[in-house]
Tab-separated table of C-alpha atoms in Angstrom:
chain	number	residue	atom	x	y	z
A	1	MET	CA	-62.822	-0.579	-31.488
A	2	GLU	CA	-61.048	-2.906	-33.901
A	3	TYR	CA	-58.310	-0.303	-34.310
A	4	LEU	CA	-57.906	-0.087	-30.536
A	5	LEU	CA	-57.629	-3.871	-30.268
A	6	SER	CA	-55.046	-3.950	-33.045
A	7	VAL	CA	-52.965	-1.331	-31.220
A	8	LEU	CA	-53.185	-3.223	-27.938
A	9	THR	CA	-52.115	-6.520	-29.536
A	10	TRP	CA	-49.350	-5.015	-31.685
A	11	PRO	CA	-46.432	-5.664	-29.193
A	12	GLN	CA	-47.419	-9.323	-28.871
A	13	PRO	CA	-45.110	-10.660	-31.652
A	14	LYS	CA	-42.090	-8.836	-30.135
A	15	PHE	CA	-42.942	-10.135	-26.670
A	16	GLN	CA	-43.324	-13.618	-28.094
A	17	ARG	CA	-39.829	-13.446	-29.581
A	18	VAL	CA	-38.439	-12.525	-26.163
A	19	VAL	CA	-40.260	-15.431	-24.554
A	20	ASP	CA	-39.053	-17.821	-27.256
A	21	GLY	CA	-35.478	-16.620	-26.721
A	22	VAL	CA	-35.679	-17.188	-22.965
A	23	VAL	CA	-37.174	-20.637	-23.477
A	24	ALA	CA	-34.471	-21.565	-26.004
A	25	THR	CA	-31.728	-20.367	-23.645
A	26	GLY	CA	-33.192	-22.406	-20.815
A	27	ARG	CA	-33.380	-25.451	-23.064
A	28	HIS	CA	-29.710	-25.084	-24.030
A	29	LEU	CA	-28.630	-24.685	-20.398
A	30	LYS	CA	-30.603	-27.771	-19.484
A	31	ASP	CA	-28.996	-29.734	-22.318
A	32	HIS	CA	-25.524	-28.637	-21.188
A	33	PHE	CA	-25.821	-29.241	-17.457
A	34	ILE	CA	-28.861	-31.403	-16.613
A	35	PRO	CA	-29.041	-35.099	-17.636
A	36	HIS	CA	-32.348	-35.948	-19.337
A	37	ALA	CA	-33.693	-37.956	-22.247
A	38	ARG	CA	-32.959	-35.346	-24.931
A	39	ASN	CA	-29.200	-35.386	-24.248
A	40	ASN	CA	-29.189	-39.135	-23.514
A	41	TYR	CA	-28.541	-38.368	-19.839
A	42	HIS	CA	-25.113	-37.040	-20.815
A	43	PRO	CA	-24.819	-33.214	-20.331
A	44	HIS	CA	-23.087	-31.495	-23.235
A	45	ALA	CA	-20.727	-29.652	-20.848
A	46	LEU	CA	-19.268	-33.045	-19.896
A	47	SER	CA	-19.037	-34.446	-23.402
A	48	ASP	CA	-15.713	-35.703	-24.723
A	49	ARG	CA	-15.411	-32.711	-27.061
A	50	ALA	CA	-16.157	-30.190	-24.296
A	51	LEU	CA	-13.744	-31.817	-21.849
A	52	ALA	CA	-11.002	-31.846	-24.506
A	53	LEU	CA	-11.644	-28.140	-25.105
A	54	PHE	CA	-11.473	-27.450	-21.355
A	55	SER	CA	-8.180	-29.336	-21.079
A	56	GLY	CA	-6.633	-27.264	-23.843
A	57	LEU	CA	-7.928	-24.077	-22.205
A	58	LEU	CA	-6.365	-25.040	-18.873
A	59	VAL	CA	-2.971	-25.657	-20.459
A	60	CYS	CA	-3.179	-22.399	-22.433
A	61	ALA	CA	-3.941	-20.472	-19.229
A	62	LYS	CA	-0.787	-21.856	-17.590
A	63	ILE	CA	1.324	-21.072	-20.676
A	64	PHE	CA	-0.120	-17.542	-20.800
A	65	THR	CA	0.749	-16.886	-17.150
A	66	ILE	CA	4.295	-18.234	-17.499
A	67	SER	CA	4.849	-16.174	-20.649
A	68	LEU	CA	3.674	-12.972	-19.002
A	69	LEU	CA	5.935	-13.460	-15.990
A	70	ALA	CA	8.912	-14.425	-18.161
A	71	PHE	CA	8.647	-11.886	-20.970
A	72	GLY	CA	6.075	-9.305	-19.886
A	73	PRO	CA	7.029	-5.854	-18.570
A	74	ILE	CA	7.190	-6.327	-14.815
A	75	ALA	CA	5.750	-3.419	-12.861
A	76	PRO	CA	8.042	-2.619	-9.905
A	77	ALA	CA	6.522	-3.161	-6.473
A	78	PHE	CA	7.473	-0.471	-4.001
A	79	SER	CA	7.158	-0.297	-0.254
A	80	SER	CA	8.837	1.833	2.361
A	81	ALA	CA	11.364	0.091	4.569
A	82	ILE	CA	11.164	0.472	8.329
A	83	THR	CA	13.773	3.171	8.896
A	84	GLU	CA	13.939	6.109	11.257
A	85	GLN	CA	13.486	8.585	8.412
A	86	ASN	CA	10.444	6.797	6.974
A	87	ILE	CA	8.699	6.454	10.342
A	88	ILE	CA	9.283	10.146	11.105
A	89	ALA	CA	8.126	11.198	7.630
A	90	LEU	CA	4.919	9.162	7.923
A	91	THR	CA	4.273	10.517	11.427
A	92	ASN	CA	4.636	14.107	10.247
A	93	GLU	CA	2.432	13.331	7.256
A	94	SER	CA	-0.297	12.163	9.641
A	95	ARG	CA	0.140	15.326	11.727
A	96	SER	CA	-0.047	17.529	8.644
A	97	GLN	CA	-3.475	16.102	7.811
A	98	TYR	CA	-4.667	17.596	11.096
A	99	HIS	CA	-2.779	20.886	10.543
A	100	LEU	CA	-0.230	20.151	13.263
A	101	ALA	CA	3.401	21.230	13.203
A	102	ALA	CA	6.000	18.683	12.128
A	103	LEU	CA	8.051	16.993	14.847
A	104	GLN	CA	11.817	17.503	14.829
A	105	GLU	CA	14.125	14.540	15.308
A	106	ASN	CA	16.099	14.673	18.549
A	107	ALA	CA	19.312	12.697	19.095
A	108	SER	CA	18.597	12.064	22.785
A	109	LEU	CA	15.120	10.720	22.046
A	110	ASP	CA	16.628	8.559	19.287
A	111	LYS	CA	19.088	7.143	21.810
A	112	ALA	CA	16.332	6.491	24.378
A	113	ALA	CA	14.066	4.819	21.805
A	114	GLN	CA	16.904	2.632	20.527
A	115	ALA	CA	17.787	1.578	24.078
A	116	LYS	CA	14.164	0.600	24.702
A	117	ALA	CA	13.974	-1.365	21.411
A	118	ASP	CA	17.214	-3.209	22.213
A	119	ASP	CA	15.976	-3.940	25.741
A	120	MET	CA	12.697	-5.471	24.504
A	121	LEU	CA	14.586	-7.653	22.030
A	122	ALA	CA	17.163	-8.780	24.569
A	123	LYS	CA	14.646	-9.604	27.307
A	124	GLY	CA	11.887	-10.921	25.013
A	125	TYR	CA	8.975	-8.708	26.053
A	126	PHE	CA	6.681	-6.174	24.388
A	127	ALA	CA	5.381	-3.602	26.876
A	128	HIS	CA	5.839	-0.020	27.993
A	129	THR	CA	7.233	-1.174	31.364
A	130	THR	CA	10.217	-3.525	31.406
A	131	PRO	CA	10.211	-6.783	33.413
A	132	ASP	CA	12.468	-5.103	35.985
A	133	GLY	CA	10.096	-2.133	36.376
A	134	LYS	CA	11.733	0.532	34.184
A	135	THR	CA	9.317	2.959	32.509
A	136	PRO	CA	9.793	4.785	29.201
A	137	TRP	CA	10.646	7.908	31.171
A	138	ASP	CA	13.615	6.120	32.753
A	139	PHE	CA	15.080	5.524	29.294
A	140	ILE	CA	14.501	9.151	28.316
A	141	VAL	CA	16.003	10.627	31.495
A	142	ALA	CA	19.037	8.326	31.185
A	143	THR	CA	20.014	10.126	27.962
A	144	GLY	CA	19.992	13.507	29.712
A	145	TYR	CA	16.814	14.690	27.966
A	146	ASN	CA	14.920	17.065	30.266
A	147	TYR	CA	11.256	17.151	29.287
A	148	LEU	CA	8.012	18.861	30.159
A	149	MET	CA	6.005	15.978	28.709
A	150	ALA	CA	6.801	12.777	26.854
A	151	GLY	CA	5.099	9.795	25.225
A	152	GLU	CA	5.870	6.389	23.730
A	153	ASN	CA	4.444	4.210	20.935
A	154	LEU	CA	5.496	0.590	20.338
A	155	ALA	CA	5.115	-1.811	17.406
A	156	VAL	CA	6.365	-5.311	16.579
A	157	ASN	CA	6.034	-7.879	13.770
A	158	PHE	CA	5.634	-5.334	10.942
A	159	THR	CA	7.688	-5.260	7.742
A	160	GLU	CA	6.554	-1.974	6.148
A	161	ALA	CA	6.690	1.535	7.558
A	162	GLU	CA	3.238	2.353	6.164
A	163	ASN	CA	1.691	-0.570	8.030
A	164	VAL	CA	3.252	0.575	11.297
A	165	GLU	CA	1.816	4.079	10.881
A	166	THR	CA	-1.602	2.736	9.866
A	167	ALA	CA	-1.746	0.484	12.919
A	168	TRP	CA	-0.821	3.348	15.230
A	169	MET	CA	-3.394	5.675	13.664
A	170	ASN	CA	-6.070	2.988	14.079
A	171	SER	CA	-5.310	2.769	17.818
A	172	PRO	CA	-6.789	5.632	19.883
A	173	GLY	CA	-3.935	5.699	22.397
A	174	HIS	CA	-1.153	5.661	19.804
A	175	LYS	CA	-3.022	8.146	17.615
A	176	ALA	CA	-3.330	10.528	20.564
A	177	ASN	CA	0.461	10.562	20.926
A	178	ILE	CA	1.044	11.160	17.213
A	179	LEU	CA	-1.499	14.008	17.083
A	180	ASN	CA	-0.581	15.597	20.419
A	181	LYS	CA	-0.136	19.283	19.552
A	182	ASN	CA	2.156	19.851	22.555
A	183	PHE	CA	4.848	17.439	21.395
A	184	GLU	CA	7.739	19.089	19.549
A	185	GLN	CA	10.393	16.408	19.111
A	186	ILE	CA	10.580	12.740	18.202
A	187	GLY	CA	13.002	9.828	18.381
A	188	ILE	CA	12.866	6.387	16.735
A	189	GLY	CA	14.465	3.110	17.744
A	190	ILE	CA	14.471	-0.045	15.584
A	191	SER	CA	15.793	-3.460	16.580
A	192	GLN	CA	15.530	-6.788	14.742
A	193	GLY	CA	16.038	-10.318	16.003
A	194	GLN	CA	14.333	-13.447	17.349
A	195	TYR	CA	11.129	-12.935	19.324
A	196	GLN	CA	8.722	-15.746	20.312
A	197	GLY	CA	10.404	-18.167	17.932
A	198	HIS	CA	10.500	-16.031	14.796
A	199	THR	CA	12.297	-13.037	13.314
A	200	ALA	CA	10.651	-9.786	14.415
A	201	ILE	CA	11.231	-6.055	14.163
A	202	PHE	CA	10.679	-3.875	17.223
A	203	VAL	CA	9.824	-0.215	16.593
A	204	VAL	CA	9.876	2.346	19.407
A	205	GLN	CA	8.598	5.886	18.871
A	206	MET	CA	9.275	8.434	21.620
A	207	PHE	CA	7.860	11.947	21.780
A	208	GLY	CA	9.003	14.855	23.914
A	209	THR	CA	8.680	18.534	24.697
A	210	PRO	CA	11.951	19.893	26.093
A	211	ALA	CA	11.761	21.638	29.463
A	212	GLN	CA	14.320	24.257	28.480
A	213	GLN	CA	13.656	26.130	25.276
A	214	PRO	CA	16.802	27.289	23.435
A	215	VAL	CA	17.672	30.953	23.902
A	216	ALA	CA	19.927	32.763	21.445
A	217	LEU	CA	22.589	34.929	23.165
A	218	SER	CA	24.812	37.570	21.614
A	219	ASP	CA	28.384	38.279	22.719
A	220	ALA	CA	28.107	41.938	21.709
A	221	PRO	CA	26.646	44.353	24.305
A	222	THR	CA	23.252	45.842	23.604
A	223	PRO	CA	23.665	49.513	22.551
A	224	VAL	CA	21.942	52.092	24.782
A	225	GLN	CA	20.003	54.954	23.181
A	226	ALA	CA	21.494	58.118	24.693
A	227	THR	CA	19.924	60.730	22.431
A	228	PRO	CA	16.282	61.686	22.032
A	229	VAL	CA	14.259	59.521	19.723
A	230	PRO	CA	14.179	61.179	16.278
A	231	ALA	CA	11.032	61.946	14.407
A	232	PRO	CA	9.488	59.024	12.499
A	233	ALA	CA	10.643	60.463	9.203
A	234	THR	CA	14.287	60.183	10.231
A	235	VAL	CA	14.177	56.714	11.771
A	236	ALA	CA	16.639	54.413	10.033
A	237	ALA	CA	15.129	51.498	8.168
A	238	VAL	CA	15.335	48.252	10.098
A	239	LYS	CA	16.790	45.379	8.123
A	240	THR	CA	14.276	42.599	7.620
A	241	PRO	CA	15.555	39.300	9.039
A	242	VAL	CA	16.311	36.616	6.496
A	243	PRO	CA	13.530	34.016	6.536
A	244	GLU	CA	14.778	30.537	7.302
A	245	LEU	CA	14.497	27.989	4.491
A	246	VAL	CA	12.674	24.939	5.823
A	247	ILE	CA	11.024	21.896	4.216
A	248	SER	CA	8.081	21.688	6.581
A	249	GLU	CA	6.508	18.577	5.040
A	250	ALA	CA	6.785	16.288	2.025
A	251	GLN	CA	5.019	13.182	0.822
A	252	THR	CA	4.997	10.710	-2.071
A	253	GLN	CA	2.374	8.579	-3.772
A	254	ILE	CA	2.352	6.248	-6.782
A	255	HIS	CA	-0.096	7.080	-9.577
A	256	ASP	CA	-0.121	6.181	-13.284
A	257	GLN	CA	3.350	4.607	-13.158
A	258	GLN	CA	4.772	7.789	-11.619
A	259	LEU	CA	6.109	8.538	-8.146
A	260	GLN	CA	4.458	11.878	-7.411
A	261	ILE	CA	6.205	14.181	-4.925
A	262	SER	CA	4.654	17.145	-3.145
A	263	ALA	CA	6.445	19.374	-0.643
A	264	THR	CA	5.665	22.434	1.437
A	265	LEU	CA	8.520	24.857	2.064
A	266	ALA	CA	8.866	27.929	4.260
A	267	GLY	CA	11.175	30.793	3.339
A	268	GLU	CA	12.064	31.913	-0.168
A	269	PRO	CA	13.146	28.804	-2.115
A	270	VAL	CA	14.140	29.261	-5.727
A	271	LYS	CA	15.123	25.677	-6.534
A	272	VAL	CA	13.891	22.350	-5.183
A	273	LEU	CA	15.372	19.077	-6.449
A	274	ALA	CA	14.468	15.450	-5.800
A	275	TYR	CA	17.564	13.220	-5.905
A	276	PHE	CA	17.453	9.455	-6.518
A	277	GLY	CA	20.677	7.582	-7.131
A	278	GLN	CA	22.793	9.574	-9.579
A	279	GLN	CA	19.785	11.372	-11.049
A	280	ALA	CA	17.599	14.287	-10.019
A	281	ILE	CA	14.444	16.040	-11.125
A	282	MET	CA	13.390	19.615	-10.437
A	283	LEU	CA	10.116	20.302	-8.646
A	284	SER	CA	7.816	23.067	-9.894
A	285	PRO	CA	6.336	25.754	-7.624
A	286	LYS	CA	2.571	26.104	-7.463
A	287	SER	CA	1.296	28.378	-4.692
A	288	ASP	CA	1.655	29.013	-0.947
A	289	GLY	CA	5.017	27.310	-0.776
A	290	GLN	CA	3.810	24.167	-2.539
A	291	TRP	CA	6.180	22.361	-4.909
A	292	PHE	CA	5.377	19.348	-7.069
A	293	GLY	CA	7.279	16.876	-9.242
A	294	GLN	CA	7.183	13.278	-10.417
A	295	ILE	CA	9.626	10.463	-11.159
A	296	ALA	CA	8.910	7.619	-13.562
A	297	LEU	CA	8.766	4.287	-11.721
A	298	ALA	CA	10.970	2.799	-14.421
A	299	ASP	CA	13.782	5.124	-13.262
A	300	LEU	CA	13.434	3.805	-9.707
A	301	ALA	CA	13.441	0.125	-10.643
A	302	ASN	CA	17.184	-0.171	-11.228
A	303	GLY	CA	18.216	-0.864	-7.637
A	304	ASN	CA	18.010	0.316	-4.041
A	305	LEU	CA	17.398	4.050	-4.116
A	306	THR	CA	16.848	6.750	-1.546
A	307	VAL	CA	14.675	9.655	-2.636
A	308	ARG	CA	15.543	12.925	-0.922
A	309	LEU	CA	14.739	16.610	-1.366
A	310	ALA	CA	17.217	19.489	-1.517
A	311	ALA	CA	16.105	23.127	-1.593
A	312	GLN	CA	18.065	26.360	-2.025
A	313	ASP	CA	17.252	30.077	-1.885
A	314	LEU	CA	18.967	33.163	-3.329
A	315	ARG	CA	20.946	33.763	-0.127
A	316	GLY	CA	22.604	30.371	-0.330
A	317	GLN	CA	20.580	28.730	2.421
A	318	THR	CA	19.857	25.035	1.886
A	319	ALA	CA	17.399	22.550	3.334
A	320	ASN	CA	17.345	18.774	2.939
A	321	MET	CA	14.866	16.004	3.734
A	322	GLN	CA	14.912	12.276	3.056
A	323	LEU	CA	11.553	11.057	1.764
A	324	ALA	CA	11.792	7.258	1.689
A	325	ASP	CA	13.903	4.257	0.772
A	326	PHE	CA	12.667	2.394	-2.269
A	327	SER	CA	13.576	-0.868	-3.892
A	328	ASN	CA	12.340	-2.838	-6.874
A	329	THR	CA	11.618	-5.783	-4.564
A	330	THR	CA	10.464	-5.802	-0.980
A	331	THR	CA	12.975	-8.517	-0.095
A	332	THR	CA	15.870	-6.241	-1.003
A	333	ASN	CA	14.111	-3.365	0.725
A	334	PHE	CA	14.028	-5.144	4.072
A	335	ASP	CA	17.421	-6.883	3.997
A	336	VAL	CA	18.744	-4.322	6.476
A	337	LEU	CA	16.202	-5.509	9.066
A	338	GLY	CA	15.785	-9.149	8.118
A	339	ALA	CA	14.266	-11.204	5.321
A	340	SER	CA	10.738	-10.542	4.163
A	341	THR	CA	8.419	-12.383	1.810
A	342	ALA	CA	8.392	-10.677	-1.568
A	343	ARG	CA	5.153	-9.478	-3.058
A	344	PRO	CA	3.683	-11.247	-6.097
A	345	ALA	CA	5.052	-9.996	-9.411
A	346	GLN	CA	2.958	-7.293	-11.018
A	347	VAL	CA	2.771	-7.158	-14.829
A	348	SER	CA	1.935	-4.049	-16.820
A	349	TRP	CA	0.126	-4.964	-20.036
A	350	LEU	CA	-1.910	-2.645	-22.297
A	351	GLY	CA	-1.943	-0.002	-19.577
A	352	TRP	CA	-3.296	-2.427	-16.986
A	353	THR	CA	-1.205	-3.534	-14.000
A	354	PHE	CA	-2.210	-6.868	-12.472
A	355	ASP	CA	-0.911	-10.026	-10.794
A	356	PRO	CA	-1.032	-12.959	-13.290
A	357	LYS	CA	-0.612	-15.619	-10.594
A	358	SER	CA	-3.569	-14.289	-8.641
A	359	MET	CA	-5.764	-14.271	-11.750
A	360	GLU	CA	-4.619	-17.775	-12.673
A	361	THR	CA	-5.460	-19.063	-9.195
A	362	LYS	CA	-8.956	-17.598	-9.349
A	363	PHE	CA	-9.489	-19.057	-12.840
A	364	TYR	CA	-8.527	-22.595	-11.793
A	365	LEU	CA	-10.562	-22.358	-8.593
A	366	ILE	CA	-13.716	-21.265	-10.421
A	367	PHE	CA	-13.185	-23.907	-13.102
A	368	VAL	CA	-12.758	-26.783	-10.627
A	369	ILE	CA	-15.824	-25.718	-8.635
A	370	GLY	CA	-17.909	-25.442	-11.827
A	371	LEU	CA	-16.768	-28.790	-13.207
A	372	LEU	CA	-17.329	-30.659	-9.958
A	373	SER	CA	-20.762	-29.056	-9.577
A	374	SER	CA	-21.710	-30.226	-13.085
A	375	MET	CA	-20.540	-33.753	-12.297
A	376	VAL	CA	-22.511	-33.830	-9.038
A	377	LEU	CA	-25.666	-32.799	-10.932
A	378	ALA	CA	-25.061	-35.386	-13.637
A	379	ILE	CA	-24.476	-38.187	-11.129
A	380	GLY	CA	-27.012	-37.202	-8.506
A	381	LEU	CA	-30.093	-36.413	-10.616
A	382	LYS	CA	-30.101	-39.731	-12.472
A	383	ARG	CA	-28.433	-42.177	-10.144
A	384	HIS	CA	-29.905	-45.162	-11.960
A	385	ILE	CA	-28.496	-44.035	-15.317
A	386	GLN	CA	-24.763	-43.415	-15.267
A	387	HIS	CA	-22.123	-42.956	-17.974
A	388	LEU	CA	-18.794	-44.291	-16.800
A	389	ASN	CA	-16.811	-42.260	-19.352
A	390	LEU	CA	-18.454	-39.073	-18.034
A	391	ILE	CA	-17.251	-39.749	-14.504
A	392	VAL	CA	-13.756	-40.854	-15.553
A	393	ASN	CA	-13.100	-38.085	-18.109
A	394	GLY	CA	-14.573	-35.371	-15.890
A	395	SER	CA	-12.430	-36.504	-12.964
A	396	MET	CA	-9.296	-36.531	-15.125
A	397	VAL	CA	-9.901	-32.937	-16.275
A	398	ALA	CA	-10.540	-31.833	-12.682
A	399	MET	CA	-7.251	-33.470	-11.638
A	400	LEU	CA	-5.449	-31.735	-14.525
A	401	ALA	CA	-6.811	-28.369	-13.336
A	402	CYS	CA	-5.631	-29.080	-9.769
A	403	VAL	CA	-2.147	-30.115	-10.947
A	404	LEU	CA	-1.751	-26.988	-13.048
A	405	TRP	CA	-3.126	-24.885	-10.180
A	406	MET	CA	-0.558	-26.238	-7.701
A	407	ALA	CA	2.300	-26.249	-10.200
A	408	GLY	CA	3.198	-22.669	-9.213
């Protein structure tokens, strides 16, 4: 029995140490934040020494942020400009996710979409039907495009091609147009100017299925078989038609400081290159017509670059596709369509990419809230016992934090 009691009471000393530790921690927290007799109604967190330490920490945080932005390795911020090629590429990327054929750009649809975009800008409206009653189909027919079916998507007040595509895909009506399996061709119109008192970009996306499908005709007469059909063993071998080299889809994504490129090609490609500026990299084949490659972001950060694909097969056929326009700043990227607010600078440090200004803002915000909360506790809990230096010094440090916060 005594042995059993000794076993049952054995964990008590360890438990007691845990309790003592919790009690000691609570006592320290109370001394630091709650005014009472033991700390002379002056919380340690608001002591002269602590406030001096906080002030130095605030200044060091500002110096650290400025140093990173001035001397740290800036990570380039990329975004796709609103161009015809980028909108079409993103649309076909969305269709490929649903196993739909890529849409082919049509000059007549481009002309109709551009006319609609210019009309909306000139007359200051945003709608499928113009103020004078013209429908999208009127713009399409005016270009001479004869269609079986057609559709239209509109967007305004966007500055990035990805955001336009995301908004359309989040709208059931616009998404239905993009994923309509019967559409075969596409046209894009982009117009920039003043709309409702500010600079805006109008984007018009028109879809169509031509009423007359192209038919290939030969000038040579078709030979007539005048002799009996020979036995199968003597039939001449029919020459296999040369498969057409086509880049059916391609997409890019940024990962681990690399611009990764993937492309799907039809035909018999033997070489696929990705060109950017005066440089190029070769993509590697994987399987089922899939090709992959990657470009270091540092190589793309030297100026405005257009990334495009070029493929070639053994018969000399070539295929080309423009992927996207990239720039090391979004302001430069959108100069063609109007000014845009640049993104915050991203810094790459120890393998970690982050925004120093955003982190600094959060730090100062949390600090000011914590300091003011401590002062409210110190003043409110013991209203009849106040330390003037606590209120004055605490307020000065809070003001210093606010000044550094707003200093930019």
